Amino acid sequence: MTEIIIDKRYCGPPNSGNGGYVCGRLARHIPSAAEVTLRAPPPLDKPLDAIARDDGTWELRDAGKTVATGRAVSFELAQVETATLPEARAAELLALFRPDEHPLPHCFVCGPARKEGDGLRIFAGPLNRRGQTPVLAASWAPDPNLAAEDGLIAPEFLWSALDCPTGFACNYDQQSSSFEKTPLLLGRMSARIEARPRPDEPCIITAWPTGRDGRKRTADAALHDEAGRLLAVARTTWIAVEREVQLGHG
């Protein structure tokens, strides 16, 4: 058993951890591609127990309550979308990022109220492409304070970077070229890291919706470097909730 504390810096909703970051922290214990399911809002600034089970799965617990479970998986995406760095930067101009419009302005990953070097400030917007599947993109140059001891960006921040863009992809309406306002929470995330970038290395994130089933919405994402090398891929499931639930009030 090991202890994990989700610092308040890494919030998603105001009073709980960013889903991708929390998934990435638990996935550090799994030496391969991993799937993490969030069972409850991850509390901030509180010791949580990461427990290895006999079947190889991991649990993140808060005083006996299961917050998340993780396991090793093998998966491939049906497609991997790419974009150039100029395309991604152009897409960002179409993102929903004004503080008065953003559903979670202080989110560690996508919050526009976060300062440079504090939050990731990843603002995914739609690419100007024709096709049946809308694709969102954003650029990201990871701050040096996100580096692990080996000098490369820590894996949990790659999980983080792939998280929020998929949520916005689930809410993007290609017909109206606008974002729906449906409150969403990350329910499950799988990720496979091929390589980790260096600090300040320009990266491109792409995200695209893959389906809807009742309250569930699914989307995939990819992270590439400026030269087009694949760094990581992710598959996500989001759950439509009431606004009060998204904010942790219900």
CSV table of C-alpha atoms in Angstrom, one decimal, residues 109-210:
chain,number,residue,atom,x,y,z
A,109,VAL,CA,-5.9,21.2,-17.6
A,110,CYS,CA,-8.3,23.4,-19.4
A,111,GLY,CA,-9.1,26.3,-17.1
A,112,PRO,CA,-8.5,29.7,-18.6
A,113,ALA,CA,-8.3,31.3,-15.1
A,114,ARG,CA,-5.1,29.3,-14.4
A,115,LYS,CA,-1.8,31.2,-14.9
A,116,GLU,CA,1.0,30.1,-17.2
A,117,GLY,CA,3.2,27.5,-15.5
A,118,ASP,CA,0.4,26.7,-13.0
A,119,GLY,CA,-2.4,25.0,-15.1
A,120,LEU,CA,-1.8,23.3,-18.4
A,121,ARG,CA,-4.0,25.8,-20.2
A,122,ILE,CA,-5.0,23.4,-23.0
A,123,PHE,CA,-7.8,24.9,-25.0
A,124,ALA,CA,-9.0,22.5,-27.7
A,125,GLY,CA,-11.0,23.9,-30.6
A,126,PRO,CA,-12.3,22.4,-33.8
A,127,LEU,CA,-10.0,21.9,-36.8
A,128,ASN,CA,-11.2,23.4,-40.1
A,129,ARG,CA,-11.8,20.1,-41.8
A,130,ARG,CA,-14.6,18.4,-43.7
A,131,GLY,CA,-15.6,14.9,-42.6
A,132,GLN,CA,-18.1,12.8,-40.7
A,133,THR,CA,-16.0,13.0,-37.5
A,134,PRO,CA,-15.3,16.3,-35.9
A,135,VAL,CA,-11.7,16.6,-34.7
A,136,LEU,CA,-10.5,19.1,-32.0
A,137,ALA,CA,-6.9,20.1,-31.5
A,138,ALA,CA,-4.7,22.1,-29.2
A,139,SER,CA,-1.0,22.8,-28.8
A,140,TRP,CA,0.9,22.2,-25.6
A,141,ALA,CA,4.4,23.0,-24.5
A,142,PRO,CA,4.7,21.4,-21.1
A,143,ASP,CA,6.2,23.5,-18.4
A,144,PRO,CA,9.6,22.4,-16.8
A,145,ASN,CA,7.9,22.1,-13.4
A,146,LEU,CA,6.0,19.1,-14.8
A,147,ALA,CA,9.2,17.1,-15.3
A,148,ALA,CA,9.9,13.8,-13.4
A,149,GLU,CA,13.3,13.0,-12.0
A,150,ASP,CA,14.5,11.7,-15.4
A,151,GLY,CA,14.0,15.1,-16.9
A,152,LEU,CA,11.0,14.0,-19.1
A,153,ILE,CA,7.4,15.1,-18.4
A,154,ALA,CA,5.9,12.9,-15.8
A,155,PRO,CA,3.3,10.4,-17.2
A,156,GLU,CA,0.4,11.7,-15.1
A,157,PHE,CA,0.6,15.0,-17.0
A,158,LEU,CA,0.2,13.2,-20.3
A,159,TRP,CA,-2.9,11.5,-19.0
A,160,SER,CA,-4.0,15.0,-17.9
A,161,ALA,CA,-3.4,16.6,-21.3
A,162,LEU,CA,-5.5,13.9,-23.0
A,163,ASP,CA,-8.4,14.2,-20.6
A,164,CYS,CA,-10.2,17.5,-21.1
A,165,PRO,CA,-9.9,17.7,-24.9
A,166,THR,CA,-12.0,14.5,-25.1
A,167,GLY,CA,-14.7,16.0,-22.9
A,168,PHE,CA,-15.0,19.0,-25.2
A,169,ALA,CA,-15.0,16.7,-28.2
A,170,CYS,CA,-18.0,14.9,-26.6
A,171,ASN,CA,-19.8,18.2,-26.4
A,172,TYR,CA,-18.9,19.6,-29.8
A,173,ASP,CA,-21.8,19.9,-32.3
A,174,GLN,CA,-20.3,19.9,-35.8
A,175,GLN,CA,-23.6,20.9,-37.4
A,176,SER,CA,-23.8,24.2,-35.5
A,177,SER,CA,-20.0,24.6,-35.0
A,178,SER,CA,-20.6,25.2,-31.3
A,179,PHE,CA,-20.2,23.5,-28.0
A,180,GLU,CA,-23.1,22.1,-26.1
A,181,LYS,CA,-23.4,23.1,-22.4
A,182,THR,CA,-24.0,19.5,-21.1
A,183,PRO,CA,-22.1,19.1,-17.8
A,184,LEU,CA,-19.8,16.0,-18.0
A,185,LEU,CA,-17.6,14.1,-15.6
A,186,LEU,CA,-14.9,11.6,-16.6
A,187,GLY,CA,-15.9,8.1,-15.8
A,188,ARG,CA,-13.2,5.9,-17.3
A,189,MET,CA,-9.9,6.5,-19.1
A,190,SER,CA,-7.5,4.2,-20.8
A,191,ALA,CA,-4.1,5.4,-22.0
A,192,ARG,CA,-0.9,4.1,-23.5
A,193,ILE,CA,2.3,6.1,-23.4
A,194,GLU,CA,4.7,5.5,-26.2
A,195,ALA,CA,7.2,8.3,-25.3
A,196,ARG,CA,7.4,11.2,-23.0
A,197,PRO,CA,8.3,14.7,-24.2
A,198,ARG,CA,10.9,17.1,-22.8
A,199,PRO,CA,9.9,20.3,-21.1
A,200,ASP,CA,9.0,23.1,-23.5
A,201,GLU,CA,8.8,20.7,-26.4
A,202,PRO,CA,5.9,21.7,-28.7
A,203,CYS,CA,3.2,19.0,-28.7
A,204,ILE,CA,-0.1,18.6,-30.5
A,205,ILE,CA,-3.2,17.1,-28.9
A,206,THR,CA,-6.1,15.8,-31.1
A,207,ALA,CA,-9.5,14.6,-29.8
A,208,TRP,CA,-12.6,13.3,-31.5
A,209,PRO,CA,-16.0,11.8,-30.3
A,210,THR,CA,-16.6,8.1,-30.9
